Short mmCIF file of C-alpha atoms in Angstrom, two decimals:
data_model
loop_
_atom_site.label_atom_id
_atom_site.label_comp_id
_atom_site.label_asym_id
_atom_site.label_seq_id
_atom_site.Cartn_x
_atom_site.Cartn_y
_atom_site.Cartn_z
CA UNK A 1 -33.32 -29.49 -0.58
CA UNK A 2 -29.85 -28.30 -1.05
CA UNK A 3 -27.68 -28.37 2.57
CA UNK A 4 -25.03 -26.45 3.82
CA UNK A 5 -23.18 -25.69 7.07
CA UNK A 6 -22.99 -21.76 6.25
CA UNK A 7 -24.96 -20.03 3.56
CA UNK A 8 -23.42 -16.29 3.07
CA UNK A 9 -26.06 -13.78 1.40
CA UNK A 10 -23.45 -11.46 -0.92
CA UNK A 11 -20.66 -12.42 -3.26
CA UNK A 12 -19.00 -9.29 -3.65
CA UNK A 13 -15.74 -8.60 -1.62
CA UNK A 14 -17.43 -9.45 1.93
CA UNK A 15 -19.15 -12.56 0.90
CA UNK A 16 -15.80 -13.94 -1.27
CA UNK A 17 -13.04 -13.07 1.32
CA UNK A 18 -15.46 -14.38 4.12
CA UNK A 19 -16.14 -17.59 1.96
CA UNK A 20 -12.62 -18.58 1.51
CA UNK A 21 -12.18 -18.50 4.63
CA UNK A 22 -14.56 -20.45 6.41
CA UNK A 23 -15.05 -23.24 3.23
CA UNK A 24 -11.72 -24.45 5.17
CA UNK A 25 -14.30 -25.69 8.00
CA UNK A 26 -17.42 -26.61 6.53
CA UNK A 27 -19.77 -26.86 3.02
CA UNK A 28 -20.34 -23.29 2.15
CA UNK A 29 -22.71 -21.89 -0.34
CA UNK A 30 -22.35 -17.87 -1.43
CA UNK A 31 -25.84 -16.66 -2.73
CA UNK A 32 -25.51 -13.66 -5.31
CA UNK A 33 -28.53 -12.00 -6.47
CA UNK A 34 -26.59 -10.76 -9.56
CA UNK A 35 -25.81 -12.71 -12.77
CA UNK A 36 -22.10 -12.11 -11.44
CA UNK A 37 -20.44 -11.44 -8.05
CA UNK A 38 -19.50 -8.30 -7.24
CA UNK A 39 -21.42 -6.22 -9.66
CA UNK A 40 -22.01 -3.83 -7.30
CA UNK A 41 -19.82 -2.06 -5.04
CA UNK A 42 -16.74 -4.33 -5.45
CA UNK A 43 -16.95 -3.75 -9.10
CA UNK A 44 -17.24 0.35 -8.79
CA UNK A 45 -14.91 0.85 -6.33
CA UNK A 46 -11.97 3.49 -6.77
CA UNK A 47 -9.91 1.43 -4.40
CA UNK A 48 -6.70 1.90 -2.84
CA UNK A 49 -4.96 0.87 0.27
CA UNK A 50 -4.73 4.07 2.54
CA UNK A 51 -4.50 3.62 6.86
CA UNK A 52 -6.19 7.07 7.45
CA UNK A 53 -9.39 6.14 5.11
CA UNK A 54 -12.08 5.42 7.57
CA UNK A 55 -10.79 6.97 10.77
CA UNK A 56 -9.30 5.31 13.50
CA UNK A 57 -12.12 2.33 14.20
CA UNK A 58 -11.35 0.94 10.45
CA UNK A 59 -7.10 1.92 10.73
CA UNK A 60 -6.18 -1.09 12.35
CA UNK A 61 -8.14 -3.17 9.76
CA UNK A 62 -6.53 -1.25 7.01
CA UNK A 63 -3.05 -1.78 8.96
CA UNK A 64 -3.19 -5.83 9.48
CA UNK A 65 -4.25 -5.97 5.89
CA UNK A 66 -1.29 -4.26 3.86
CA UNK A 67 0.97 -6.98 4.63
CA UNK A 68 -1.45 -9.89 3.51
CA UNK A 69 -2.43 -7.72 0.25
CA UNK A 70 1.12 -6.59 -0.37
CA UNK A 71 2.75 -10.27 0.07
CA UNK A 72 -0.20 -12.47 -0.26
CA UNK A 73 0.84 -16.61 -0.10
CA UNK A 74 1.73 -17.78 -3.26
CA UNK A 75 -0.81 -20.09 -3.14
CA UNK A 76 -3.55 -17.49 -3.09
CA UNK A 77 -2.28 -15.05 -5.49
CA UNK A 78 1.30 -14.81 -8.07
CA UNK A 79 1.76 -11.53 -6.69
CA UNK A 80 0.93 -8.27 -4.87
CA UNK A 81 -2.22 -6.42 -5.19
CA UNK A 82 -0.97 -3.49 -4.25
CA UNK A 83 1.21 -0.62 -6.58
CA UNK A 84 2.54 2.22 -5.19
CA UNK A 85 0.43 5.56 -5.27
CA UNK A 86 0.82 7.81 -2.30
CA UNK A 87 -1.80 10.37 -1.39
CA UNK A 88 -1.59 14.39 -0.77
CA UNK A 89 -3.76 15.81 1.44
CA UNK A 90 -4.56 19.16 0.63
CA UNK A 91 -5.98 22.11 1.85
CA UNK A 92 -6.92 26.13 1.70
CA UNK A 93 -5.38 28.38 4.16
CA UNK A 94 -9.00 27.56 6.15
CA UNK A 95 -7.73 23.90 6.48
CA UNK A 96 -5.60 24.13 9.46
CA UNK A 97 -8.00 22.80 11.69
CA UNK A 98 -8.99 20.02 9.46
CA UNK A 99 -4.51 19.19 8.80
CA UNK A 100 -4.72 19.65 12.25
CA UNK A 101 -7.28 17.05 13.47
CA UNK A 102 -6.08 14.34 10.84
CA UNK A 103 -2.56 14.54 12.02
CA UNK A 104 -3.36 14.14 16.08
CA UNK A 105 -5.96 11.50 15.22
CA UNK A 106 -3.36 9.27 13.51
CA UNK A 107 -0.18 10.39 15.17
CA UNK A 108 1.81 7.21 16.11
CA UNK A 109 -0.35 5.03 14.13
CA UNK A 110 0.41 6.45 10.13
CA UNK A 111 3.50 7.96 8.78
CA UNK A 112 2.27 11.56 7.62
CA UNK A 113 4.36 14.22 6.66
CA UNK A 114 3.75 18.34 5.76
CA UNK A 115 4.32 19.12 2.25
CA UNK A 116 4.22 21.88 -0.12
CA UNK A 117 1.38 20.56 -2.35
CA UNK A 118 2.60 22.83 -5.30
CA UNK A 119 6.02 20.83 -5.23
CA UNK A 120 4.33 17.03 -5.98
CA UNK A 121 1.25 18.47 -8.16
CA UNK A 122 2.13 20.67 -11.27
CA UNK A 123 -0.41 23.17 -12.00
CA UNK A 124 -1.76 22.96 -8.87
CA UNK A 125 -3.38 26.50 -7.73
CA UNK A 126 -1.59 28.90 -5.80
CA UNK A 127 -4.41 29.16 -2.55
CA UNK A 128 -4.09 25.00 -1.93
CA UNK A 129 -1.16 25.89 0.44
CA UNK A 130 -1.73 22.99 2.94
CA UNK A 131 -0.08 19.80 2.22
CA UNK A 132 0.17 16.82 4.25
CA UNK A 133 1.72 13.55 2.36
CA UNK A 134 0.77 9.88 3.19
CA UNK A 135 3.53 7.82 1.38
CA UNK A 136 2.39 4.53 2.19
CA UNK A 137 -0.79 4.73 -0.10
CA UNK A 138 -1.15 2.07 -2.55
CA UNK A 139 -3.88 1.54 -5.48
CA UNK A 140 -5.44 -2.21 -5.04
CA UNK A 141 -6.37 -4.39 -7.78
CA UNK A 142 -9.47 -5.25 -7.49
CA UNK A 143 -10.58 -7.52 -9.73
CA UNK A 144 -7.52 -9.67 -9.06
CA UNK A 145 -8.22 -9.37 -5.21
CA UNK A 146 -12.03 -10.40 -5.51
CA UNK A 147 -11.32 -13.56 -8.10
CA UNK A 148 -8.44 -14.46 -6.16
CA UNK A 149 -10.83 -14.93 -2.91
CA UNK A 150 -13.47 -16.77 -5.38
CA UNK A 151 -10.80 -19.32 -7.11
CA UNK A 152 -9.50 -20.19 -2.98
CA UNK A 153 -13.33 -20.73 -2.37
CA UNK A 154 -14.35 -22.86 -5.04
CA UNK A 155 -10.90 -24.52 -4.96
CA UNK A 156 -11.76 -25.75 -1.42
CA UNK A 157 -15.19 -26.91 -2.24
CA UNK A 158 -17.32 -24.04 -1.56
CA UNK A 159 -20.20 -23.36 -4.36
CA UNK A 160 -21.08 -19.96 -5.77
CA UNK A 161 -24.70 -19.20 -7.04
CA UNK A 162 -25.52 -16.52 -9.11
CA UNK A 163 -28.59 -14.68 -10.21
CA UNK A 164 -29.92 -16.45 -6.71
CA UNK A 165 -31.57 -13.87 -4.68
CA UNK A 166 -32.43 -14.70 -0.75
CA UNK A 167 -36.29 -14.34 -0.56
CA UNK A 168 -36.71 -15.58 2.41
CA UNK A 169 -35.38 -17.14 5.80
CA UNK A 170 -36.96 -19.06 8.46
CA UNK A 171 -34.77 -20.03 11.77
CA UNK A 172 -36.46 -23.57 12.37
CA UNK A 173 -34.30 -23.97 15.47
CA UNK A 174 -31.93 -26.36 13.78
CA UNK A 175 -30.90 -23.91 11.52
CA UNK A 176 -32.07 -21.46 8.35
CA UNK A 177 -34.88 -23.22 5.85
CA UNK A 178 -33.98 -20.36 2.84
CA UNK A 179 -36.20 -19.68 0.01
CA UNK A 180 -33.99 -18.91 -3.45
CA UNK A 181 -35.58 -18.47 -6.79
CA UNK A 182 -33.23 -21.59 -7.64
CA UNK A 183 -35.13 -23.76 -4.70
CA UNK A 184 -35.00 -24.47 -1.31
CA UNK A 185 -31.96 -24.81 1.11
CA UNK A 186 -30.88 -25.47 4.52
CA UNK A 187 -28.08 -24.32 6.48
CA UNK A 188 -26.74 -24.24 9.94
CA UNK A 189 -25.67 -20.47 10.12
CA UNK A 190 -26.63 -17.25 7.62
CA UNK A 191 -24.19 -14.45 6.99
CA UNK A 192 -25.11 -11.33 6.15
CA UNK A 193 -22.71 -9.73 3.69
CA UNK A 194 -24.93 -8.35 1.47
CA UNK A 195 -23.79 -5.04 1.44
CA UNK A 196 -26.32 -2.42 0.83
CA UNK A 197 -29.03 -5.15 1.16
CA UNK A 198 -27.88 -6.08 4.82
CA UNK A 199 -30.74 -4.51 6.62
CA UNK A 200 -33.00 -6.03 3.95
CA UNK A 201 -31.62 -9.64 4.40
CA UNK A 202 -32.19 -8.92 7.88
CA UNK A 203 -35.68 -8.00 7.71
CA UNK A 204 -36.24 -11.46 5.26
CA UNK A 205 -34.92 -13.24 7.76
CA UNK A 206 -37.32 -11.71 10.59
CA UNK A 207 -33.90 -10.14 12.06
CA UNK A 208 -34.17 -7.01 13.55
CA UNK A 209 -32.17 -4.25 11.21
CA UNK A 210 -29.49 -2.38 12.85
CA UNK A 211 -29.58 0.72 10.32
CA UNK A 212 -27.05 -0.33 7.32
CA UNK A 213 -27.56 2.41 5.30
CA UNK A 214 -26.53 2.67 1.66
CA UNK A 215 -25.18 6.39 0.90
CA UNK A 216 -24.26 7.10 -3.35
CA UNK A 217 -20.81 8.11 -4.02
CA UNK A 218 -20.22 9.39 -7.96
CA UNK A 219 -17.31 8.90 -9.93
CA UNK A 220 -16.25 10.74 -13.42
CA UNK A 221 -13.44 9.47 -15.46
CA UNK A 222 -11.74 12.39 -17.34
CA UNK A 223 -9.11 12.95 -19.96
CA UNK A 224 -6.62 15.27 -19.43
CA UNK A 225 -4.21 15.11 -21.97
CA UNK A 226 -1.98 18.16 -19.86
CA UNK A 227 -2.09 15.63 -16.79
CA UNK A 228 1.52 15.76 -15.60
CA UNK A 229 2.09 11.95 -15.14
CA UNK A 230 0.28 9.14 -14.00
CA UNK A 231 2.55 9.04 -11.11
CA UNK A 232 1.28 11.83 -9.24
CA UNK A 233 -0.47 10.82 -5.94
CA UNK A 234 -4.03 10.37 -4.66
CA UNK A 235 -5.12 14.39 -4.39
CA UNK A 236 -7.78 14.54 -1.34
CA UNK A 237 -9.18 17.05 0.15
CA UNK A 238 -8.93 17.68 3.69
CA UNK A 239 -12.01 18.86 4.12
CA UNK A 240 -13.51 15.97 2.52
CA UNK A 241 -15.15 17.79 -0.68
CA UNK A 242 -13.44 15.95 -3.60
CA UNK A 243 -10.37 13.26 -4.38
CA UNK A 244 -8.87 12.24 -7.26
CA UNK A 245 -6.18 10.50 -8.73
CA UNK A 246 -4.20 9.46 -12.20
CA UNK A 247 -6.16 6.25 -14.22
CA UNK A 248 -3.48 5.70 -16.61
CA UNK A 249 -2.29 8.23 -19.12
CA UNK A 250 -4.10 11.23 -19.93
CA UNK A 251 -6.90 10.39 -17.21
CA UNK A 252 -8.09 10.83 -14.11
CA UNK A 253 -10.85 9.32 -11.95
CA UNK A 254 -12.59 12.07 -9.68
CA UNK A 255 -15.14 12.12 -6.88
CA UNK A 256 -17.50 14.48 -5.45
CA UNK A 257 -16.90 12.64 -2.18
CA UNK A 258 -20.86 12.77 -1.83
CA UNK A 259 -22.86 10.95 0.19
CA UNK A 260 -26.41 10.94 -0.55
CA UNK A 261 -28.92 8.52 1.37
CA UNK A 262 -30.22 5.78 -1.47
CA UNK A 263 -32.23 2.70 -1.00
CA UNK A 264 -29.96 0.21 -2.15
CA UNK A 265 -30.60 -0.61 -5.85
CA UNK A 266 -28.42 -0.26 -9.20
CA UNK A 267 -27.15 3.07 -8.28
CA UNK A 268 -26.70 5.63 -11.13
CA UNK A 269 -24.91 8.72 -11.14
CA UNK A 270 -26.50 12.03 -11.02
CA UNK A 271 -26.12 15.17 -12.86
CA UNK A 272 -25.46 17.55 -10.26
CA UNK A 273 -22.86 14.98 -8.42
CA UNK A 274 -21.31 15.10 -11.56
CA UNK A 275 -20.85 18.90 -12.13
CA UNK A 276 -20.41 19.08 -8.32
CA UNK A 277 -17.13 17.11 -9.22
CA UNK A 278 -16.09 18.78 -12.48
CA UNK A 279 -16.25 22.45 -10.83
CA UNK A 280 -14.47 21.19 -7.57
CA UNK A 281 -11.70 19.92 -9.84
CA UNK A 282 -11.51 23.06 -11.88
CA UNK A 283 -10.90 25.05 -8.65
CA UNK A 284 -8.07 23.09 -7.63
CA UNK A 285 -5.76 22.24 -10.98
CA UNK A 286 -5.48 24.40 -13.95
CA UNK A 287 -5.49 21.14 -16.41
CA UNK A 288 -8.17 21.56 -19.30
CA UNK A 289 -10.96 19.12 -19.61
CA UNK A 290 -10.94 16.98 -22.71
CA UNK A 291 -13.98 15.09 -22.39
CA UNK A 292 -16.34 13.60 -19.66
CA UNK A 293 -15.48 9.74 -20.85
CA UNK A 294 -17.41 7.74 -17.65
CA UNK A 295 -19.48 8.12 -15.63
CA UNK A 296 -20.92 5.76 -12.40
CA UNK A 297 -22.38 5.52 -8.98
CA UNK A 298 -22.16 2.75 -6.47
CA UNK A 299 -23.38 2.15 -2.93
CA UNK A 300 -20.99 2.83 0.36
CA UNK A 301 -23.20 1.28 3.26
CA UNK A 302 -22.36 2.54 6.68
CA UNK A 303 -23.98 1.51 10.08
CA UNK A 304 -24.71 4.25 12.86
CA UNK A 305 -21.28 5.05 14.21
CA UNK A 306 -19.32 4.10 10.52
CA UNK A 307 -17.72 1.27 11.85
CA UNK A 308 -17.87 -1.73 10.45
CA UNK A 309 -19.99 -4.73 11.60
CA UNK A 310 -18.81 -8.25 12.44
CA UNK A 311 -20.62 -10.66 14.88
CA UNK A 312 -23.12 -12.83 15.81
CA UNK A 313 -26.49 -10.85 16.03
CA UNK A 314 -27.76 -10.64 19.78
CA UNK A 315 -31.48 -12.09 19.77
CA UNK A 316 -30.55 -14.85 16.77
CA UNK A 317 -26.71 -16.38 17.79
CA UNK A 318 -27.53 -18.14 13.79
CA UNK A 319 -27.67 -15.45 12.03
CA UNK A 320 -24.24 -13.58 11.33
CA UNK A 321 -23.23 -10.14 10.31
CA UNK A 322 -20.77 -8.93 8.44
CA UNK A 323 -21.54 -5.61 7.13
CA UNK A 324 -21.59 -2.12 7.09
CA UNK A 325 -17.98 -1.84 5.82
CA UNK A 326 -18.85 1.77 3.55
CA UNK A 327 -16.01 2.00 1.50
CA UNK A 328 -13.22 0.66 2.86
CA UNK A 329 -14.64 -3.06 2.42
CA UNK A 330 -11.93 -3.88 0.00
CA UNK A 331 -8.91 -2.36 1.40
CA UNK A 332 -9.69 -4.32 4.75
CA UNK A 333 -10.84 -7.65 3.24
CA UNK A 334 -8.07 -9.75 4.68
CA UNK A 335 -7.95 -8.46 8.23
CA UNK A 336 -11.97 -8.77 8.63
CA UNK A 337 -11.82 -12.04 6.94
CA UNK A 338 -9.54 -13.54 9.28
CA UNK A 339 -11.68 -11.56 12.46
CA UNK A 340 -14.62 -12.97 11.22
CA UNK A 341 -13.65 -16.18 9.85
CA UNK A 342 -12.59 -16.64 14.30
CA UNK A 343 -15.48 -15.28 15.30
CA UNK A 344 -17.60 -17.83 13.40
CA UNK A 345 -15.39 -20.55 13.99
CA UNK A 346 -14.41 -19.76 17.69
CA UNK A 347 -10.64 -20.51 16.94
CA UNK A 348 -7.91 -18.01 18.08
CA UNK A 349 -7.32 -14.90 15.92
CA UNK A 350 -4.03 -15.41 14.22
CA UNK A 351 -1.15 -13.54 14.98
CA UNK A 352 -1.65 -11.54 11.73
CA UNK A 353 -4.53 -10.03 13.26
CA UNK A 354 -3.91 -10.19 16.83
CA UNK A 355 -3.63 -6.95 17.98
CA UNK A 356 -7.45 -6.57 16.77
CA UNK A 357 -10.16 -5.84 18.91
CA UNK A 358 -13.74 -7.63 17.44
CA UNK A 359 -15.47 -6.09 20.53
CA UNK A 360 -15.41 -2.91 18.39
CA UNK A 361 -17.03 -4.56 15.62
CA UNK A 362 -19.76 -6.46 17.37
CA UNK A 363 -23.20 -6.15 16.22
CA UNK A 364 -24.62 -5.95 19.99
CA UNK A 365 -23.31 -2.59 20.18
CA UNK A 366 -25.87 -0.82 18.07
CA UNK A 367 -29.02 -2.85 19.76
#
């Protein structure tokens, strides 16, 4: 039987950035279910680094994190993995409220500023009157984010299985005995940071769920071949109906923004999400369509309240969460790392991410 210190159930951007950061204390092992990490929603993710994404429980993650993904040590990375973007927030003449509400829930925290949309988006139609830009937006690459956080864990000893799926855990009271179609193994402490499987995990490991639940979000790639530059910023709506944003020349990628409840599998894009997008972008720009060249689906998974979850679970102090990060998983990584690499370890939080409170975080809350 195989034996670890930690065994963390997920490989994708929770499991990796967790992983290199506690294979510093201890032998860690990362179980993937996949024939490669982060199939799922690392690898679907249109991400990008934007503080008023998530609301104001996930800002100051998003906050503590720019610095570490726009100046990461050159020992983890050669350079930045962010590149400037910006996003315009846009609305109708009916989106006061909604400008409103997004500028009093951030003010002091995010440099916003009111726009005329018409003046940073060519072509854009003459009833989006509302504009509100973020400047500070930034696209995040990542592929090079994830592999970085892979190549720091296996370069400190940590092992990555793939194609390994958790199929059962049993707390023996010196640990976890966990059943893997690859054999047996033993561990101290389990992590849960397998996304939309973290209820699932849970329930394998006769842990009560707390209600991760997985929610589809669809994503079209277009060309445009009238698309005015790829420069132009993230265009979101404030109302929360549709964003999209430049994908090279000549492209875009687009959202429906939907949400629809899933049980967490290989998600697949449907249909209706995907003409829900098309005519949502049509109402906005006057560009012409060339051709539907993409299309995909991935899995946002959000507990109760939206907030993320990081902690030791209440009844089973061996068994650790960190979860429920719906799509802001990636442009947070380093800042809930770090949280949850002190939780775990009991050290101090570094000064990077001082100002953070894990209370907010902690699994207890939703019991």
């Amino acid at each position: 039987m195989s034996r670890f210190d930690i065994v963390i159930a997920g490989g994708g951007i929770a499991g990796a950035s967790l992983g290199a950061q506690l294979a510093e204390h201890g032998s860690v092992l990362i179980l993937e279910q996949e024939p490669s990490a982060g199939y799922h929603a690392t690898g679907r993710s249109v991400a990008f680094w934007e503080e008023t994404y998530g609301g104001r429980l996930v800002q100051p993650l998003t906050t503590a994190s720019g610095p570490m993904l726009r100046f990461p040590d050159p020992d983890f990375a050669d350079g930045s993995f962010l590149s400037p973007r910006q996003t315009l927030h846009i609305g109708r003449a009916s989106g006061t409220r909604a400008r409103d509400q997004l500028e009093d829930e951030f003010v002091d925290r995010v440099v916003l500023r009111r726009v005329d949309p018409a003046a940073l988006v060519p072509g854009l139609r003459p009833e989006w009157t509302i504009g509100v830009l973020e400047p500070d937006v930034c696209d995040i690459d990542v592929a090079a984010l994830h592999q970085a956080y892979l190549h720091r864990f296996r370069g400190l000893g940590g092992e990555l299985r793939t194609a390994c799926r958790l199929e059962s855990a049993v707390s023996d009271g010196a640990g976890w005995r966990i059943s893997t179609g690859q054999g047996d193994v033993h561990c101290g402490l389990l992590v849960n940071a397998a996304g939309a499987w973290a209820d699932h995990v849970a329930q394998l490991s006769g842990v009560a769920p707390i209600g991760i639940t997985p929610l589809r979000r669809t994503v079209v790639q277009l060309r445009v071949p009238s698309l005015p530059s790829p420069a132009l910023p993230l265009v979101m709506d404030l109302q929360s109906q549709f964003y999209f944003r430049p994908e090279g020349r000549d492209r875009i990628w687009l959202t429906p923004h939907d949400e629809e409840p899933s049980p967490p599998c290989d998600a697949a894009p449907e249909e209706l999400a995907v003409a829900q997008a098309i005519a949502r972008f049509q109402q906005v720009v006057d560009w012409p369509i060339e051709a539907v060249e993409r299309r995909w689906a991935g899995l946002r998974s959000f507990a109760p309240d939206r907030a993320p979850v990081y902690g030791f679970d209440p009844a089973r102090p061996n068994f650790f969460w960190f979860a429920g990060q719906g799509g802001f998983g990636i442009q947070t990584a380093p800042a809930a790392a770090l949280l949850a690499a002190s939780l775990v370890t009991g050290d101090s939080q570094p000064s990077s991410i001082a100002a953070l409170d894990p209370a907010l975080y902690d699994p207890a809350r939703l019991r």
